[in-house]
């Protein structure tokens, strides 16, 4: 009890020293007259002040119902500086511009900024961060009204940042849910990105990043990771990314990365790989996808191990006979072999690429013959005498039972 | 109506239909028992429906037609229209096959997969039964010889189940440089088996009302068209009129 009172006393004392200043009139005026280190408490109400500039080290808190409105014309909050916190404020109706990337919250040249518990509605870009270090975006709810790809901005957009932490945000209705370009040593975790019109997560030239425990659901094109090195992707859920060019993950020119313990469920393509090398893909679950994995022949030294492939129309598809990747110890529900010595590993290798998969890769229109009698006949014939499918692409230790993940 | 009922009684007496019902029931029941995933069982069942239903419908209807030749002649001596007699024969055969299918496959589906996909499967099976029964009648009226009639029926089945898709595949590969999507759609709509398969695939993938509509429409056209063909064919035949019947036989 004593400890509690001490704490309370300290809290009151500390806050009175720093000065919690309630704001109910003009926010910009309050910011201009505040001293660095101050805390501003934004009272309930809708503030329409055009663009608000924040360059001091302030803490900007909102009461419940504190709303900044951009009237569909202005960028709402423009932040540059260091040690700034913006919390618990609702941003709505940020303006659209074809020349500038207008955003509800824009960070430029900042350091140690925390944006948390905010709600951003109907913005062009919601949170736009560039040339910023050590910043945290946490627990925000971002929801847009998507128009065309050109007229809609990204949910959380980072450009040339380092050490960023993006966590527990919910993003929906933007172009890309989370966009990373030239962002290094950063972490994305526990976010939910769904119903965005392009990618749930879009990664370009961003090395040494981690993302785990995120949910990417029902985005126009899934998740794209491009031109990056050393990306770690763990425990994410990629679900219902369904459409002619939608992918659970699209990997293009990725190397030295890890994709582990993820779930790929009901995507048109679980993983699409192009020009990717040295990626470890293990302990993932691929269920009910159109294609579980499409590995282009330009990929090398990738390892697929201990994954579960269940209920996919095609497990693996490739576009050439050259095989530079390894598949070992996966569970394939299409495996028809036997296990005489009962060690849980099938005695004959499994060839995951079917004749029909090769055919569809060459001529996508033949998809109309899916599950027809002639296709199953061809598959059986090809299995007996492989002529078109790559013989070396096989799993020599297929598991008889699904792995527990 | 009266004649249809006689035909139905006659068919039910022969026990072939009973065996067919039992076969379908056992196969679908065991498929649902074997596969723990209901969707997979539906897919296996789809293969059965696409291949077995047309085959049995065709073979059974052709044999039935030839076996009831004499009954038809007897009926023709009564004051009854030719179309009515043949329609009763068709109704009898189709209804009994349909009942067998709906009982044999419908009951397991009701128990294990009573969702939209399950009902879509029942719907396609029904349509396929009706369509292939009418095609079988066409094959039967084409030839007076029983062996040849059954041969034609089997050939037609083989054509729709396998050869057609093979030709389609060949076409797709030889014209792969051209945009073939719409043309392919048109071509697959000309084969009831393909149509049924695509209908179910659309059901399984996404609930797509447009797809449903476009699949149903050609299906009904098919049914309608074959009725027309065979009734016209039948009208041209010389043997069935009560007057000339005895002389030509």
Tab-separated table of N, CA and C in Angstrom, chain A residues 36-166:
chain	number	residue	atom	x	y	z
A	36	UNK	N	9.625	21.853	-24.564
A	36	UNK	CA	10.018	20.460	-24.782
A	36	UNK	C	9.850	19.638	-23.513
A	37	UNK	N	9.319	18.466	-23.605
A	37	UNK	CA	9.084	17.624	-22.447
A	37	UNK	C	7.676	17.745	-21.910
A	38	UNK	N	6.923	18.691	-22.372
A	38	UNK	CA	5.553	18.875	-21.898
A	38	UNK	C	4.634	17.773	-22.420
A	39	UNK	N	3.523	17.642	-21.712
A	39	UNK	CA	2.493	16.724	-22.189
A	39	UNK	C	1.228	17.512	-22.480
A	40	UNK	N	0.699	17.345	-23.658
A	40	UNK	CA	-0.550	18.023	-24.002
A	40	UNK	C	-1.679	17.006	-24.007
A	41	UNK	N	-2.761	17.340	-23.344
A	41	UNK	CA	-3.911	16.443	-23.330
A	41	UNK	C	-5.013	17.068	-24.177
A	42	UNK	N	-5.292	16.429	-25.278
A	42	UNK	CA	-6.271	16.970	-26.214
A	42	UNK	C	-7.667	16.600	-25.724
A	43	UNK	N	-8.480	17.643	-25.459
A	43	UNK	CA	-9.831	17.402	-24.945
A	43	UNK	C	-10.717	16.835	-26.049
A	44	UNK	N	-11.830	16.278	-25.628
A	44	UNK	CA	-12.777	15.707	-26.570
A	44	UNK	C	-13.276	16.770	-27.556
A	45	UNK	N	-13.415	16.391	-28.804
A	45	UNK	CA	-13.910	17.351	-29.788
A	45	UNK	C	-13.256	17.132	-31.132
A	46	UNK	N	-13.801	17.779	-32.153
A	46	UNK	CA	-13.239	17.658	-33.497
A	46	UNK	C	-12.449	18.917	-33.804
A	47	UNK	N	-11.184	18.769	-34.134
A	47	UNK	CA	-10.301	19.909	-34.409
A	47	UNK	C	-10.042	19.994	-35.896
A	48	UNK	N	-10.400	21.090	-36.502
A	48	UNK	CA	-10.123	21.281	-37.925
A	48	UNK	C	-9.153	22.437	-38.066
A	49	UNK	N	-7.882	22.139	-38.167
A	49	UNK	CA	-6.879	23.205	-38.182
A	49	UNK	C	-5.936	23.075	-39.369
A	50	UNK	N	-6.310	22.369	-40.384
A	50	UNK	CA	-5.391	22.170	-41.489
A	50	UNK	C	-4.241	21.292	-41.047
A	51	UNK	N	-3.023	21.603	-41.479
A	51	UNK	CA	-1.870	20.796	-41.108
A	51	UNK	C	-1.277	21.288	-39.789
A	52	UNK	N	-1.093	20.378	-38.854
A	52	UNK	CA	-0.499	20.724	-37.567
A	52	UNK	C	0.954	20.273	-37.592
A	53	UNK	N	1.869	21.191	-37.268
A	53	UNK	CA	3.286	20.832	-37.294
A	53	UNK	C	3.807	20.628	-35.880
A	54	UNK	N	4.510	19.546	-35.693
A	54	UNK	CA	5.018	19.207	-34.358
A	54	UNK	C	6.502	18.911	-34.495
A	55	UNK	N	7.334	19.814	-33.952
A	55	UNK	CA	8.784	19.608	-34.070
A	55	UNK	C	9.462	19.567	-32.712
A	56	UNK	N	8.675	19.715	-31.633
A	56	UNK	CA	9.271	19.682	-30.295
A	56	UNK	C	9.100	18.306	-29.682
A	57	UNK	N	9.886	18.050	-28.638
A	57	UNK	CA	9.763	16.771	-27.943
A	57	UNK	C	8.571	16.829	-27.006
A	58	UNK	N	7.403	16.553	-27.505
A	58	UNK	CA	6.185	16.635	-26.709
A	58	UNK	C	5.511	15.273	-26.635
A	59	UNK	N	4.647	15.155	-25.624
A	59	UNK	CA	3.764	13.997	-25.590
A	59	UNK	C	2.356	14.501	-25.870
A	60	UNK	N	1.764	13.989	-26.910
A	60	UNK	CA	0.436	14.460	-27.301
A	60	UNK	C	-0.564	13.343	-27.048
A	61	UNK	N	-1.378	13.537	-25.990
A	61	UNK	CA	-2.365	12.513	-25.649
A	61	UNK	C	-3.750	12.986	-26.048
A	62	UNK	N	-4.639	12.058	-26.296
A	62	UNK	CA	-6.016	12.447	-26.605
A	62	UNK	C	-6.976	11.895	-25.583
A	63	UNK	N	-7.956	12.677	-25.235
A	63	UNK	CA	-9.068	12.127	-24.458
A	63	UNK	C	-9.874	11.251	-25.391
A	64	UNK	N	-10.786	10.478	-24.819
A	64	UNK	CA	-11.636	9.686	-25.682
A	64	UNK	C	-12.497	10.629	-26.537
A	65	UNK	N	-12.484	10.454	-27.832
A	65	UNK	CA	-13.279	11.323	-28.701
A	65	UNK	C	-12.516	12.518	-29.236
A	66	UNK	N	-11.232	12.612	-28.916
A	66	UNK	CA	-10.426	13.707	-29.474
A	66	UNK	C	-10.106	13.374	-30.918
A	67	UNK	N	-10.533	14.232	-31.832
A	67	UNK	CA	-10.428	13.910	-33.249
A	67	UNK	C	-9.774	15.039	-34.015
A	68	UNK	N	-8.800	14.717	-34.836
A	68	UNK	CA	-8.219	15.705	-35.747
A	68	UNK	C	-8.766	15.419	-37.143
A	69	UNK	N	-9.303	16.441	-37.781
A	69	UNK	CA	-9.983	16.253	-39.062
A	69	UNK	C	-9.217	16.977	-40.165
A	70	UNK	N	-8.935	16.307	-41.248
A	70	UNK	CA	-8.207	16.934	-42.350
A	70	UNK	C	-9.109	17.493	-43.435
A	71	UNK	N	-10.399	17.374	-43.245
A	71	UNK	CA	-11.401	17.925	-44.177
A	71	UNK	C	-11.161	17.512	-45.631
A	72	UNK	N	-10.585	16.347	-45.846
A	72	UNK	CA	-10.266	15.853	-47.201
A	72	UNK	C	-9.339	16.767	-47.980
A	73	UNK	N	-8.662	17.721	-47.277
A	73	UNK	CA	-7.797	18.663	-47.985
A	73	UNK	C	-6.356	18.608	-47.496
A	74	UNK	N	-6.189	18.418	-46.186
A	74	UNK	CA	-4.873	18.660	-45.605
A	74	UNK	C	-4.227	17.376	-45.112
A	75	UNK	N	-2.891	17.467	-45.034
A	75	UNK	CA	-2.157	16.490	-44.253
A	75	UNK	C	-2.447	16.854	-42.803
A	76	UNK	N	-2.634	15.885	-41.896
A	76	UNK	CA	-3.134	16.295	-40.576
A	76	UNK	C	-2.012	16.619	-39.595
A	77	UNK	N	-1.120	15.661	-39.354
A	77	UNK	CA	-0.075	15.893	-38.357
A	77	UNK	C	1.284	15.642	-39.002
A	78	UNK	N	2.125	16.664	-38.961
A	78	UNK	CA	3.434	16.582	-39.593
A	78	UNK	C	4.490	16.625	-38.489
A	79	UNK	N	5.224	15.545	-38.316
A	79	UNK	CA	6.146	15.455	-37.184
A	79	UNK	C	7.572	15.364	-37.689
A	80	UNK	N	8.462	16.224	-37.174
A	80	UNK	CA	9.879	15.903	-37.303
A	80	UNK	C	10.566	16.351	-36.024
A	81	UNK	N	11.573	15.645	-35.603
A	81	UNK	CA	12.188	15.932	-34.308
A	81	UNK	C	12.465	14.632	-33.601
A	82	UNK	N	12.594	14.701	-32.277
A	82	UNK	CA	12.901	13.465	-31.563
A	82	UNK	C	12.121	13.388	-30.266
A	83	UNK	N	12.015	12.209	-29.728
A	83	UNK	CA	11.325	11.937	-28.459
A	83	UNK	C	9.907	12.502	-28.448
A	84	UNK	N	9.107	12.038	-29.351
A	84	UNK	CA	7.730	12.510	-29.450
A	84	UNK	C	6.786	11.323	-29.283
A	85	UNK	N	5.686	11.555	-28.552
A	85	UNK	CA	4.686	10.508	-28.413
A	85	UNK	C	3.343	11.062	-28.889
A	86	UNK	N	2.667	10.308	-29.730
A	86	UNK	CA	1.300	10.682	-30.119
A	86	UNK	C	0.413	9.492	-29.796
A	87	UNK	N	-0.574	9.720	-28.946
A	87	UNK	CA	-1.314	8.576	-28.469
A	87	UNK	C	-2.799	8.872	-28.350
A	88	UNK	N	-3.607	7.858	-28.642
A	88	UNK	CA	-5.025	7.910	-28.311
A	88	UNK	C	-5.813	8.993	-29.048
A	89	UNK	N	-5.431	9.330	-30.254
A	89	UNK	CA	-6.132	10.370	-31.008
A	89	UNK	C	-6.739	9.755	-32.257
A	90	UNK	N	-7.889	10.238	-32.641
A	90	UNK	CA	-8.469	9.782	-33.897
A	90	UNK	C	-8.160	10.782	-35.009
A	91	UNK	N	-7.661	10.263	-36.118
A	91	UNK	CA	-7.382	11.101	-37.285
A	91	UNK	C	-8.378	10.727	-38.372
A	92	UNK	N	-8.991	11.721	-39.008
A	92	UNK	CA	-9.911	11.341	-40.071
A	92	UNK	C	-9.857	12.299	-41.256
A	93	UNK	N	-10.227	11.788	-42.390
A	93	UNK	CA	-10.331	12.564	-43.628
A	93	UNK	C	-9.067	13.332	-43.974
A	94	UNK	N	-7.937	12.680	-44.034
A	94	UNK	CA	-6.729	13.334	-44.524
A	94	UNK	C	-6.882	13.569	-46.020
A	95	UNK	N	-6.207	14.589	-46.521
A	95	UNK	CA	-6.389	14.968	-47.917
A	95	UNK	C	-5.659	14.051	-48.882
A	96	UNK	N	-6.003	14.196	-50.164
A	96	UNK	CA	-5.344	13.422	-51.211
A	96	UNK	C	-4.576	14.375	-52.101
A	97	UNK	N	-3.386	13.998	-52.492
A	97	UNK	CA	-2.638	14.806	-53.437
A	97	UNK	C	-1.926	13.896	-54.413
A	98	UNK	N	-1.931	14.267	-55.668
A	98	UNK	CA	-1.239	13.447	-56.654
A	98	UNK	C	0.256	13.739	-56.637
A	99	UNK	N	0.659	14.906	-56.099
A	99	UNK	CA	2.073	15.272	-56.110
A	99	UNK	C	2.775	14.851	-54.827
A	100	UNK	N	2.137	15.105	-53.665
A	100	UNK	CA	2.742	14.739	-52.388
A	100	UNK	C	2.045	13.514	-51.832
A	101	UNK	N	2.792	12.783	-51.013
A	101	UNK	CA	2.165	11.661	-50.330
A	101	UNK	C	1.524	12.184	-49.058
A	102	UNK	N	0.357	12.776	-49.151
A	102	UNK	CA	-0.322	13.280	-47.952
A	102	UNK	C	-0.655	12.122	-47.032
A	103	UNK	N	-0.487	12.378	-45.732
A	103	UNK	CA	-0.760	11.304	-44.788
A	103	UNK	C	-1.477	11.852	-43.573
A	104	UNK	N	-2.164	10.992	-42.856
A	104	UNK	CA	-2.781	11.435	-41.609
A	104	UNK	C	-1.686	11.797	-40.616
A	105	UNK	N	-0.701	10.938	-40.476
A	105	UNK	CA	0.451	11.240	-39.626
A	105	UNK	C	1.697	11.085	-40.478
A	106	UNK	N	2.467	12.139	-40.596
A	106	UNK	CA	3.703	12.014	-41.373
A	106	UNK	C	4.913	12.278	-40.486
A	107	UNK	N	5.875	11.376	-40.559
A	107	UNK	CA	7.128	11.553	-39.812
A	107	UNK	C	8.251	11.728	-40.813
A	108	UNK	N	8.981	12.833	-40.687
A	108	UNK	CA	10.173	12.993	-41.523
A	108	UNK	C	11.335	13.370	-40.626
A	109	UNK	N	12.478	12.803	-40.886
A	109	UNK	CA	13.698	13.125	-40.142
A	109	UNK	C	13.452	13.097	-38.635
A	110	UNK	N	12.935	12.019	-38.151
A	110	UNK	CA	12.612	11.952	-36.727
A	110	UNK	C	13.405	10.827	-36.058
A	111	UNK	N	13.356	10.828	-34.757
A	111	UNK	CA	14.079	9.829	-33.997
A	111	UNK	C	13.310	9.565	-32.700
A	112	UNK	N	13.215	8.320	-32.318
A	112	UNK	CA	12.526	7.931	-31.081
A	112	UNK	C	11.111	8.505	-30.993
A	113	UNK	N	10.287	8.166	-31.934
A	113	UNK	CA	8.895	8.617	-31.920
A	113	UNK	C	7.999	7.412	-31.638
A	114	UNK	N	6.986	7.621	-30.809
A	114	UNK	CA	6.035	6.538	-30.540
A	114	UNK	C	4.653	6.975	-30.992
A	115	UNK	N	4.038	6.183	-31.855
A	115	UNK	CA	2.655	6.438	-32.261
A	115	UNK	C	1.844	5.259	-31.763
A	116	UNK	N	0.947	5.502	-30.796
A	116	UNK	CA	0.209	4.337	-30.315
A	116	UNK	C	-1.242	4.632	-30.006
A	117	UNK	N	-2.033	3.588	-30.078
A	117	UNK	CA	-3.471	3.638	-29.758
A	117	UNK	C	-4.238	4.669	-30.569
A	118	UNK	N	-3.751	5.035	-31.721
A	118	UNK	CA	-4.485	5.989	-32.548
A	118	UNK	C	-5.424	5.259	-33.505
A	119	UNK	N	-6.403	6.006	-33.978
A	119	UNK	CA	-7.304	5.470	-35.004
A	119	UNK	C	-7.184	6.376	-36.225
A	120	UNK	N	-6.967	5.794	-37.381
A	120	UNK	CA	-6.877	6.603	-38.587
A	120	UNK	C	-7.953	6.132	-39.559
A	121	UNK	N	-8.846	7.027	-39.906
A	121	UNK	CA	-9.939	6.653	-40.803
A	121	UNK	C	-9.874	7.459	-42.091
A	122	UNK	N	-10.200	6.834	-43.185
A	122	UNK	CA	-10.329	7.512	-44.482
A	122	UNK	C	-9.140	8.383	-44.825
A	123	UNK	N	-7.968	7.856	-44.721
A	123	UNK	CA	-6.795	8.650	-45.081
A	123	UNK	C	-6.300	8.207	-46.454
A	124	UNK	N	-5.485	9.054	-47.073
A	124	UNK	CA	-4.808	8.655	-48.314
A	124	UNK	C	-3.662	7.744	-47.889
A	125	UNK	N	-2.571	8.278	-47.368
A	125	UNK	CA	-1.638	7.465	-46.598
A	125	UNK	C	-2.056	7.604	-45.139
A	126	UNK	N	-2.010	6.543	-44.354
A	126	UNK	CA	-2.393	6.686	-42.943
A	126	UNK	C	-1.193	7.158	-42.125
A	127	UNK	N	-0.156	6.328	-42.051
A	127	UNK	CA	1.048	6.711	-41.312
A	127	UNK	C	2.215	6.621	-42.281
A	128	UNK	N	2.894	7.725	-42.498
A	128	UNK	CA	3.958	7.800	-43.492
A	128	UNK	C	5.240	8.196	-42.777
A	129	UNK	N	6.208	7.308	-42.777
A	129	UNK	CA	7.415	7.538	-41.990
A	129	UNK	C	8.620	7.507	-42.917
A	130	UNK	N	9.438	8.565	-42.902
A	130	UNK	CA	10.650	8.475	-43.719
A	130	UNK	C	11.851	9.055	-42.987
A	131	UNK	N	12.982	8.517	-43.296
A	131	UNK	CA	14.260	8.905	-42.703
A	131	UNK	C	14.162	9.014	-41.184
A	132	UNK	N	13.681	7.967	-40.564
A	132	UNK	CA	13.397	8.000	-39.131
A	132	UNK	C	14.041	6.789	-38.458
A	133	UNK	N	14.542	6.989	-37.247
A	133	UNK	CA	15.207	5.904	-36.539
A	133	UNK	C	14.486	5.590	-35.236
A	134	UNK	N	14.562	4.350	-34.798
A	134	UNK	CA	14.096	3.929	-33.481
A	134	UNK	C	12.656	4.346	-33.185
A	135	UNK	N	11.762	4.132	-34.102
A	135	UNK	CA	10.390	4.551	-33.842
A	135	UNK	C	9.474	3.351	-33.642
A	136	UNK	N	8.395	3.610	-32.937
A	136	UNK	CA	7.456	2.528	-32.638
A	136	UNK	C	6.068	2.911	-33.126
A	137	UNK	N	5.436	2.015	-33.849
A	137	UNK	CA	4.041	2.209	-34.250
A	137	UNK	C	3.269	1.056	-33.635
A	138	UNK	N	2.417	1.343	-32.670
A	138	UNK	CA	1.844	0.252	-31.891
A	138	UNK	C	0.345	0.436	-31.713
A	139	UNK	N	-0.380	-0.673	-31.842
A	139	UNK	CA	-1.778	-0.680	-31.417
A	139	UNK	C	-2.687	0.311	-32.134
A	140	UNK	N	-2.337	0.683	-33.336
A	140	UNK	CA	-3.198	1.622	-34.055
A	140	UNK	C	-4.228	0.867	-34.885
A	141	UNK	N	-5.357	1.505	-35.084
A	141	UNK	CA	-6.378	0.927	-35.967
A	141	UNK	C	-6.467	1.815	-37.190
A	142	UNK	N	-6.214	1.230	-38.341
A	142	UNK	CA	-6.153	2.019	-39.561
A	142	UNK	C	-7.144	1.443	-40.554
A	143	UNK	N	-8.030	2.270	-41.011
A	143	UNK	CA	-9.039	1.756	-41.920
A	143	UNK	C	-9.305	2.770	-43.024
A	144	UNK	N	-9.195	2.339	-44.247
A	144	UNK	CA	-9.371	3.256	-45.365
A	144	UNK	C	-10.565	2.855	-46.203
A	145	UNK	N	-10.879	3.714	-47.141
A	145	UNK	CA	-11.920	3.373	-48.108
A	145	UNK	C	-11.223	3.225	-49.435
A	146	UNK	N	-10.954	2.024	-49.871
A	146	UNK	CA	-10.123	1.873	-51.057
A	146	UNK	C	-10.832	2.296	-52.331
A	147	UNK	N	-10.116	3.092	-53.133
A	147	UNK	CA	-10.601	3.394	-54.474
A	147	UNK	C	-9.691	2.603	-55.429
A	148	UNK	N	-9.131	3.257	-56.438
A	148	UNK	CA	-8.222	2.515	-57.308
A	148	UNK	C	-6.835	2.498	-56.680
A	149	UNK	N	-5.933	1.706	-57.259
A	149	UNK	CA	-4.585	1.599	-56.712
A	149	UNK	C	-3.878	2.957	-56.703
A	150	UNK	N	-4.172	3.792	-57.699
A	150	UNK	CA	-3.499	5.088	-57.777
A	150	UNK	C	-4.044	6.072	-56.748
A	151	UNK	N	-5.306	5.946	-56.408
A	151	UNK	CA	-5.939	6.938	-55.535
A	151	UNK	C	-5.884	6.563	-54.061
A	152	UNK	N	-5.271	5.428	-53.761
A	152	UNK	CA	-5.230	4.967	-52.380
A	152	UNK	C	-3.784	4.822	-51.943
A	153	UNK	N	-3.486	5.286	-50.742
A	153	UNK	CA	-2.112	5.184	-50.244
A	153	UNK	C	-1.938	3.980	-49.339
A	154	UNK	N	-0.750	3.871	-48.770
A	154	UNK	CA	-0.456	2.718	-47.932
A	154	UNK	C	-0.886	2.959	-46.495
A	155	UNK	N	-1.129	1.874	-45.769
A	155	UNK	CA	-1.526	1.990	-44.366
A	155	UNK	C	-0.374	2.519	-43.531
A	156	UNK	N	0.655	1.718	-43.377
A	156	UNK	CA	1.858	2.155	-42.657
A	156	UNK	C	3.001	2.109	-43.665
A	157	UNK	N	3.541	3.260	-43.971
A	157	UNK	CA	4.524	3.363	-45.041
A	157	UNK	C	5.860	3.789	-44.434
A	158	UNK	N	6.891	2.981	-44.605
A	158	UNK	CA	8.204	3.341	-44.077
A	158	UNK	C	9.197	3.426	-45.218
A	159	UNK	N	9.946	4.497	-45.239
A	159	UNK	CA	10.944	4.678	-46.292
A	159	UNK	C	12.241	5.118	-45.644
A	160	UNK	N	13.284	4.384	-45.872
A	160	UNK	CA	14.608	4.686	-45.308
A	160	UNK	C	14.536	4.866	-43.788
A	161	UNK	N	14.239	3.778	-43.116
A	161	UNK	CA	14.173	3.815	-41.660
A	161	UNK	C	15.068	2.725	-41.084
A	162	UNK	N	15.336	2.836	-39.813
A	162	UNK	CA	16.119	1.815	-39.156
A	162	UNK	C	15.528	1.560	-37.786
A	163	UNK	N	15.624	0.301	-37.321
A	163	UNK	CA	15.181	-0.027	-35.972
A	163	UNK	C	13.732	0.338	-35.692
A	164	UNK	N	12.863	0.129	-36.610
A	164	UNK	CA	11.454	0.445	-36.352
A	164	UNK	C	10.773	-0.779	-35.751
A	165	UNK	N	9.762	-0.534	-34.945
A	165	UNK	CA	8.956	-1.625	-34.418
A	165	UNK	C	7.502	-1.343	-34.770
A	166	UNK	N	6.920	-2.252	-35.536
A	166	UNK	CA	5.517	-2.095	-35.933
A	166	UNK	C	4.772	-3.229	-35.272
